[in-house]
């Protein structure tokens, strides 16, 4: 299964949703790769 989250600009919780999705997926034993092109590096701080 592959899940791809692609969103636009604006502060509506996208980083939180991406991080939570990755954590939950890893918790159930799936391999997870999280990549971000955000120059603010918000996901790395989550």
Coordinates of N, CA and C in Angstrom, one line a residue:
X1 N 0.8 -1.2 0.0 CA 0.0 0.0 0.0 C 0.9 1.2 0.0
X2 N 0.5 2.2 -0.8 CA 1.2 3.5 -0.8 C 0.3 4.6 -0.5
X3 N 0.7 5.5 0.3 CA -0.1 6.7 0.6 C 0.7 7.9 0.3
X4 N 0.2 8.8 -0.4 CA 0.9 10.0 -0.8 C 0.1 11.2 -0.4
X5 N 0.6 12.1 0.4 CA -0.1 13.3 0.9 C 0.5 14.5 0.1
X6 N -0.2 15.1 -0.7 CA 0.3 16.3 -1.4 C -0.7 17.4 -1.1
X7 N -0.2 18.5 -0.6 CA -1.1 19.6 -0.2 C -0.5 20.9 -0.7
X8 N -1.3 22.0 -0.6 CA -0.8 23.3 -1.0 C -0.4 24.1 0.2
X9 N -0.2 25.4 0.0 CA 0.3 26.3 1.0 C -0.8 26.7 1.9
X10 N -0.4 26.9 3.2 CA -1.4 27.4 4.2 C -1.3 26.6 5.4
X11 N -1.5 27.2 6.6 CA -1.4 26.5 7.8 C -2.6 25.9 8.3
X12 N -2.9 24.7 7.9 CA -4.1 24.0 8.3 C -3.8 22.6 8.9
X13 N -2.6 22.4 9.4 CA -2.3 21.2 10.1 C -1.7 20.1 9.2
X14 N -1.2 20.4 8.0 CA -0.7 19.4 7.1 C 0.5 18.7 7.7
X15 N 1.4 19.4 8.4 CA 2.6 18.8 9.0 C 2.1 17.8 10.1
X16 N 1.1 18.1 10.9 CA 0.6 17.3 11.9 C 0.0 16.0 11.3
X17 N -0.8 16.2 10.3 CA -1.4 15.0 9.6 C -0.4 14.1 9.0
X18 N 0.6 14.7 8.3 CA 1.7 13.8 7.7 C 2.5 13.1 8.8
X19 N 2.9 13.8 9.9 CA 3.6 13.1 11.0 C 2.8 12.0 11.6
X20 N 1.5 12.3 11.9 CA 0.7 11.3 12.6 C 0.4 10.1 11.7
X21 N 0.2 10.4 10.4 CA 0.0 9.2 9.5 C 1.3 8.4 9.5
X22 N 2.4 9.0 9.4 CA 3.7 8.2 9.4 C 3.9 7.4 10.7
X23 N 3.6 8.0 11.8 CA 3.8 7.3 13.1 C 2.8 6.2 13.2
X24 N 1.6 6.4 12.9 CA 0.6 5.3 13.0 C 0.9 4.2 12.0
X25 N 1.4 4.5 10.8 CA 1.7 3.5 9.9 C 2.9 2.6 10.4
X26 N 3.9 3.3 10.9 CA 5.1 2.6 11.5 C 4.6 1.7 12.7
X27 N 3.7 2.2 13.5 CA 3.2 1.5 14.7 C 2.6 0.2 14.3
X28 N 2.0 0.1 13.1 CA 1.4 -1.2 12.7 C 2.3 -2.1 11.9
X29 N 3.6 -1.7 11.9 CA 4.6 -2.5 11.3 C 5.0 -2.3 9.9
X30 N 4.5 -1.2 9.3 CA 4.8 -0.9 7.9 C 6.0 0.0 7.8
X31 N 6.7 -0.2 6.7 CA 7.9 0.7 6.5 C 7.4 2.1 6.1
X32 N 8.1 3.1 6.5 CA 7.6 4.5 6.3 C 8.8 5.3 5.8
X33 N 8.5 6.1 4.8 CA 9.5 7.1 4.4 C 8.8 8.5 4.3
X34 N 9.3 9.4 5.1 CA 8.6 10.8 5.1 C 9.6 11.7 4.4
X35 N 9.1 12.4 3.4 CA 10.0 13.4 2.7 C 9.2 14.8 2.7
X36 N 10.0 15.8 2.8 CA 9.4 17.1 2.8 C 10.2 18.1 1.9
X37 N 9.6 18.9 1.1 CA 10.3 19.9 0.3 C 10.0 21.3 0.9
X38 N 9.5 21.3 2.2 CA 9.2 22.6 2.8 C 10.5 23.3 3.3
X39 N 10.8 24.5 2.8 CA 12.1 25.1 3.2 C 12.1 25.5 4.7
X40 N 10.9 25.5 5.4 CA 10.9 25.8 6.8 C 11.2 24.6 7.7
X41 N 11.3 23.5 7.1 CA 11.7 22.2 7.8 C 10.7 21.9 8.9
X42 N 9.5 22.2 8.8 CA 8.5 22.0 9.9 C 8.4 20.5 10.3
X43 N 8.4 19.7 9.3 CA 8.2 18.2 9.6 C 9.3 17.6 10.4
X44 N 10.5 18.1 10.2 CA 11.7 17.6 10.9 C 11.6 18.0 12.4
X45 N 10.8 19.0 12.7 CA 10.7 19.5 14.1 C 9.5 18.8 14.8
X46 N 8.7 18.1 14.0 CA 7.4 17.5 14.6 C 7.7 16.3 15.4

